[in-house]
Each structure stands twice: as C-alpha cells, then as structure tokens.
Short mmCIF file of C-alpha atoms in Angstrom, two decimals:
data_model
loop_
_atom_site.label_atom_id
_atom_site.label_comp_id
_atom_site.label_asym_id
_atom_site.label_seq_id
_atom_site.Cartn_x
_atom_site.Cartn_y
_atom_site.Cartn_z
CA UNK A 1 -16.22 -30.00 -16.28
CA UNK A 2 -14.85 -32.39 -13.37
CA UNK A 3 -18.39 -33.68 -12.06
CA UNK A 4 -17.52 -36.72 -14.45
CA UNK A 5 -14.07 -37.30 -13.04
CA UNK A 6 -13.77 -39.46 -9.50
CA UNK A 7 -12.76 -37.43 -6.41
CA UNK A 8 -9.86 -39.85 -5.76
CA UNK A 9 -8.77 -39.10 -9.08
CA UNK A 10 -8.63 -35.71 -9.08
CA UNK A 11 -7.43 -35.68 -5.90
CA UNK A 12 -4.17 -37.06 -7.14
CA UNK A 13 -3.80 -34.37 -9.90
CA UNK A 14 -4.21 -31.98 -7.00
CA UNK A 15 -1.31 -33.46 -4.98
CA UNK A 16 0.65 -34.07 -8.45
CA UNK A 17 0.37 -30.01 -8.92
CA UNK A 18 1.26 -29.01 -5.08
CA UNK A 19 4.35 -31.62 -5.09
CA UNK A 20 6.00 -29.14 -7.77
CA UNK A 21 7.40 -25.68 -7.72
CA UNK A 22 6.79 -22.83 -9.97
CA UNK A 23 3.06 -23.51 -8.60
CA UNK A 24 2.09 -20.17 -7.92
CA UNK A 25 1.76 -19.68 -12.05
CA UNK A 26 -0.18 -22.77 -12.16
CA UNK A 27 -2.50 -21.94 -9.83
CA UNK A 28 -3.04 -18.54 -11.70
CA UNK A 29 -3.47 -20.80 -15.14
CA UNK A 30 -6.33 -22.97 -12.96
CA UNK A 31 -7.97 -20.00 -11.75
CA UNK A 32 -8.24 -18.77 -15.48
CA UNK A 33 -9.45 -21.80 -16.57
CA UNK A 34 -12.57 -21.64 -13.84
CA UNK A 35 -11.02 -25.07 -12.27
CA UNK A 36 -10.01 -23.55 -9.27
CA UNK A 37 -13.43 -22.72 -7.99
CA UNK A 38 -14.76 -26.29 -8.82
CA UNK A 39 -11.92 -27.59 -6.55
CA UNK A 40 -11.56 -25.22 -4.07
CA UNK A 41 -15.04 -23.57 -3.87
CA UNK A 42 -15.15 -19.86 -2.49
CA UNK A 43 -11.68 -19.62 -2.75
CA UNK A 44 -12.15 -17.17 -5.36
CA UNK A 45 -14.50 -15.10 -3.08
CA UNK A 46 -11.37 -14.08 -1.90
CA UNK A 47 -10.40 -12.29 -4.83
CA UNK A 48 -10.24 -8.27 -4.65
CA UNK A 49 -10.83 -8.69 -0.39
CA UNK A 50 -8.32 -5.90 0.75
CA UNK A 51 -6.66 -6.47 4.39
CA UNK A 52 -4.89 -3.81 6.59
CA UNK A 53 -1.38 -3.57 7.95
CA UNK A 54 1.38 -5.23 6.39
CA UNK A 55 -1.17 -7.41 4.12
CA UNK A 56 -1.13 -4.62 0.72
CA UNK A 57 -1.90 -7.11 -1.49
CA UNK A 58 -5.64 -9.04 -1.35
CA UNK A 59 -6.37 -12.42 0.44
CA UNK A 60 -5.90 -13.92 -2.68
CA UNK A 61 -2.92 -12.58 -3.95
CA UNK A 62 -1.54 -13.04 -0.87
CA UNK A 63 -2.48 -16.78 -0.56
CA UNK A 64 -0.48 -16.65 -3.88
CA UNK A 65 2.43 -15.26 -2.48
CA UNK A 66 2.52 -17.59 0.71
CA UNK A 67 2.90 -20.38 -1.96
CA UNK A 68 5.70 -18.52 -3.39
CA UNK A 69 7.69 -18.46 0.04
CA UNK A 70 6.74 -22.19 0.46
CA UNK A 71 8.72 -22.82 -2.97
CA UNK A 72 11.40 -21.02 -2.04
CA UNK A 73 11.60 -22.63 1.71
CA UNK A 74 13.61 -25.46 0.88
CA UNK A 75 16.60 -23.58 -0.52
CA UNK A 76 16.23 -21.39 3.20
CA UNK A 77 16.50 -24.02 5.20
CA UNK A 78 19.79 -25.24 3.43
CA UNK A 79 21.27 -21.73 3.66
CA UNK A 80 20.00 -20.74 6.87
CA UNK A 81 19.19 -23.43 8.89
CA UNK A 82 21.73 -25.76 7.98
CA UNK A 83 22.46 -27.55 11.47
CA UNK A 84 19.04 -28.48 11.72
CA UNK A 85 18.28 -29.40 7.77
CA UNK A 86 18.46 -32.83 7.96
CA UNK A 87 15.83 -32.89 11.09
CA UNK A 88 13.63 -30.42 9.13
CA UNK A 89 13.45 -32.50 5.88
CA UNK A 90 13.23 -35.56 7.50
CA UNK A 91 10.27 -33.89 9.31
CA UNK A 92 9.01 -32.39 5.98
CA UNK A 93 9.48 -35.95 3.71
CA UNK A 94 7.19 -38.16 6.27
CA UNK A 95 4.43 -39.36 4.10
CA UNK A 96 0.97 -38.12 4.49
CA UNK A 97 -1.07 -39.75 2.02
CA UNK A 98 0.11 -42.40 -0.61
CA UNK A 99 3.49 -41.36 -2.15
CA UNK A 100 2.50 -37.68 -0.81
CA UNK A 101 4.99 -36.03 1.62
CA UNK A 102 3.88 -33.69 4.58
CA UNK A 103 5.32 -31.08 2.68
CA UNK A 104 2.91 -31.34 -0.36
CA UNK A 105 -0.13 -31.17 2.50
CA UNK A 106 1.85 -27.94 3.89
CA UNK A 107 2.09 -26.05 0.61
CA UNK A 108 -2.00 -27.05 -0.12
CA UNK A 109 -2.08 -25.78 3.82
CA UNK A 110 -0.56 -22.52 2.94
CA UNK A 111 -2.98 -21.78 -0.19
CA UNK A 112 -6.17 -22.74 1.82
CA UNK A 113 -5.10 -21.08 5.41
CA UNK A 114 -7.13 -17.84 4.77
CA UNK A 115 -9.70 -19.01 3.03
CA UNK A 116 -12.32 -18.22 5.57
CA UNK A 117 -11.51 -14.31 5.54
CA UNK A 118 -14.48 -13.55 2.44
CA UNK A 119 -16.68 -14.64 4.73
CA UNK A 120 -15.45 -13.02 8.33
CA UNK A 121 -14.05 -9.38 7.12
CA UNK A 122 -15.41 -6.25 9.20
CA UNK A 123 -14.41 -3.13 9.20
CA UNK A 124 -14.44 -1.71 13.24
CA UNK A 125 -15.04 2.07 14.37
CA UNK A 126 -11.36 2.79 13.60
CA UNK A 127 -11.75 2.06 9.95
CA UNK A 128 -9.19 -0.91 10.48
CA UNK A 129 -10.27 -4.27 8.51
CA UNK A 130 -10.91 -7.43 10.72
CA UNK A 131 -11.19 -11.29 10.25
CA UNK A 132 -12.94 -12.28 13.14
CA UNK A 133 -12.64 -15.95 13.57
CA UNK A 134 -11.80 -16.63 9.93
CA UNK A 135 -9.37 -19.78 11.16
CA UNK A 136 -12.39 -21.92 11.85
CA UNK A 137 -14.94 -20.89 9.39
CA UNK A 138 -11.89 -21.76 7.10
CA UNK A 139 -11.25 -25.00 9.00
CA UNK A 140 -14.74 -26.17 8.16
CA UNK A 141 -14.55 -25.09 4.26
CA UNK A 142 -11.73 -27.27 4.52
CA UNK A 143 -13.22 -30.14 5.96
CA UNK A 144 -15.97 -30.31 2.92
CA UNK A 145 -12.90 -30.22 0.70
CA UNK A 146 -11.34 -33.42 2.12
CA UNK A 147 -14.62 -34.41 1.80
CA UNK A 148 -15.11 -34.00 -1.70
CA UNK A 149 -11.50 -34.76 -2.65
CA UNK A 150 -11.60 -38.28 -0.88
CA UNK A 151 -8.56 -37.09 1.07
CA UNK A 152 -7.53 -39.84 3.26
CA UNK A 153 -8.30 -38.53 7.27
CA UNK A 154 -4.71 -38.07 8.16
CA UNK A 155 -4.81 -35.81 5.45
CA UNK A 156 -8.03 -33.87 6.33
CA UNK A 157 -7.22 -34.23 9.95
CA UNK A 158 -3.41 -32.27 9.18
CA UNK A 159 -4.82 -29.70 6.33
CA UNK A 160 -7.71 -28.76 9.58
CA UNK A 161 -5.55 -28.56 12.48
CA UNK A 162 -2.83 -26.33 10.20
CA UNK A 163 -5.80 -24.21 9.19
CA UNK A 164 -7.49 -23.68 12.27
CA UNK A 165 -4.31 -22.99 14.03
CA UNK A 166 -2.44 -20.87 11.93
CA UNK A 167 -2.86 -17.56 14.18
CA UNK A 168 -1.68 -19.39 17.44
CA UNK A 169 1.98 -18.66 16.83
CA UNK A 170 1.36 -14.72 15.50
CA UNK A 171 -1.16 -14.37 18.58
CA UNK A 172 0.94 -15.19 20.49
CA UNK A 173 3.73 -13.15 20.07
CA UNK A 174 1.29 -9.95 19.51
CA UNK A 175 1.34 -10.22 23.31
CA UNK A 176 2.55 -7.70 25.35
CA UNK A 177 4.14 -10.69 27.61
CA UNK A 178 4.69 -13.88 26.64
CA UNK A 179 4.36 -16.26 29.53
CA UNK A 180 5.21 -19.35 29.96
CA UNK A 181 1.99 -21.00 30.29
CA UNK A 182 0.91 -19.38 27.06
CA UNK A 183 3.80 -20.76 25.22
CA UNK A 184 3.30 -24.57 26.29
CA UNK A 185 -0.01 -24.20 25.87
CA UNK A 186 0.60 -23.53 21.92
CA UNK A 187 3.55 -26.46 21.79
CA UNK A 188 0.51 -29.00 23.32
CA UNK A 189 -2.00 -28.05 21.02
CA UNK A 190 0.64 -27.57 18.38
CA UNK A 191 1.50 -30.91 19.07
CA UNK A 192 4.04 -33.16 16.25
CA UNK A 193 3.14 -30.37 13.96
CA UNK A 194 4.75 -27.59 15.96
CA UNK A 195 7.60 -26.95 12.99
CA UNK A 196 4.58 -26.82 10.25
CA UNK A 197 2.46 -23.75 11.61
CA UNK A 198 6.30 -21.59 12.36
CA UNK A 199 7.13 -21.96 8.90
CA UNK A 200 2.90 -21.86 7.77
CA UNK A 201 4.11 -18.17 9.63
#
C-alpha cells in the first residue's frame, strides 16, 4: 500500500502523527490498518511478548503506554518541575529535522526503544524472562528505518543513540553502589542528550 508513496513523504506523515497527542489511539488505528508493520517492520513481532517484574503488560502494549506518559509529560513538567520548565522546553523545542522539534524524535524514540526485545527474549534457569542485549539489536532495526524513511542523519543519529542507550540510566541505578566514575561515565556518553534518556526512563 505505501511502496508507491516516496520515503520523504511518508516520512513527514510520520512526524505529522508523533507531533500530536492522543497518539497512542492512533497508533492502535495504524496497527489495525496493517500500516504499522510497513513502517515500522517487526514492531509487531512484539505483540503478545510477555516480560517479568514490573512490565505486566506485553512489549507492545507497553511501548503503547510509554507514548501515553510522553503525552502527558508536558503538563508534568509545568506542575512539577516548574523552576526548570523553561530550560526543559527550550531543550525539548530545538529542531531536529525540518519544522520537527526534538520532542517529536523523543516520542518516535519512546515507541521504537524496545523494539529489539522479539528478537533477544530468554527465559534463564530461574524461570525469569530476559532481553539480552535488545538495546542494540534495536539500535540497528532502527538504523534501516531512518534508512527507509529518508530521515535526515541528525535524526537517525538521535533516534540510535536514545535507543541504544536507554538502559544506561536504569543500569545504573540497579547498582548496589553508585560510584562516581560510573555516573560521569553515563553523563559523557549521555552527552547533550542527558535530559532525553531520564525522561525516555
């Protein structure tokens, strides 16, 4: 159905849909509508992948529900983090692509973060369910989605990096101590997008 359409164009219907809110609901409307596998392919193998701990919902419902918090992000930051709001946004509004705002790319980060787990699950001698390494095999699906999207490559270059280093900042506080060498060694690879993988948390 879109092999007829340009990448660059539907690129910017993608971006058009992730700039909005309520996008949770669309992205269950796209997935009925078998687009969501022609944009995001094997994103759907994610459907009906159960996880353990304080994941009860599947991958995929729960890539649904990070969107939701990502909607509803803006309104905490006013409430909650009010002193620092104005840094946050301005942080949050820098432009990534065209007209597109970091925040857009962050959203489309927070759909696509796990979608390397279909791939990576295990189950170990304890019966408890693992995703061994699923940040990079995820960060290369992702690439191949720039790819095909014709994302520009500060756009592919942010949607990787937040992808591949989304477990930094819960690795590191799974620790048992959290030195000080471990900690700057997440803000350097972290880097400008520091602020992006806490609230990707």
């Amino acid at each position: 159905m879109l092999r007829s359409v340009s990448g660059e164009r539907i690129a910017e219907e993608v971006l058009k849909i992730f700039s909005h809110t309520n996008l949770s609901s669309t992205l269950k409307e796209m997935q009925k509508l078998n687009v969501l596998k022609q944009l995001f392919p094997s994103i759907e193998d994610n459907v009906g992948i159960s996880q353990f701990g304080y994941h009860s919902e599947d991958v995929f419902d729960h890539l649904l529900k990070c969107v939701d918090k990502m909607d509803n992000i803006e309104e905490f930051i006013k409430i909650y983090l009010t002193d620092y709001s104005k840094q946050i946004f301005s942080h949050l509004n820098k432009l990534i692509q065209g007209d597109y705002k970091k925040f857009t790319f962050l959203k489309l980060a927070a759909f696509l973060h796990d979608i390397g787990k279909s791939e990576t699950k295990v189950v170990d001698n304890n019966g408890r369910i693992k995703f061994y390494n699923h940040q990079n095999v995820g960060a290369e699906k992702i690439e191949n989605i720039c790819k095909n999207l014709r994302l520009s490559n500060k756009a592919k270059n942010y949607l990787v990096k937040m992808v591949e280093k989304h477990m930094r900042i819960p690795n590191l506080l799974s620790l048992e101590k959290i030195t000080d060498r471990a900690t700057y060694r997440l803000i350097r690879e972290a880097g400008d997008e520091l602020l992006d993988l806490i609230l990707l948390c």
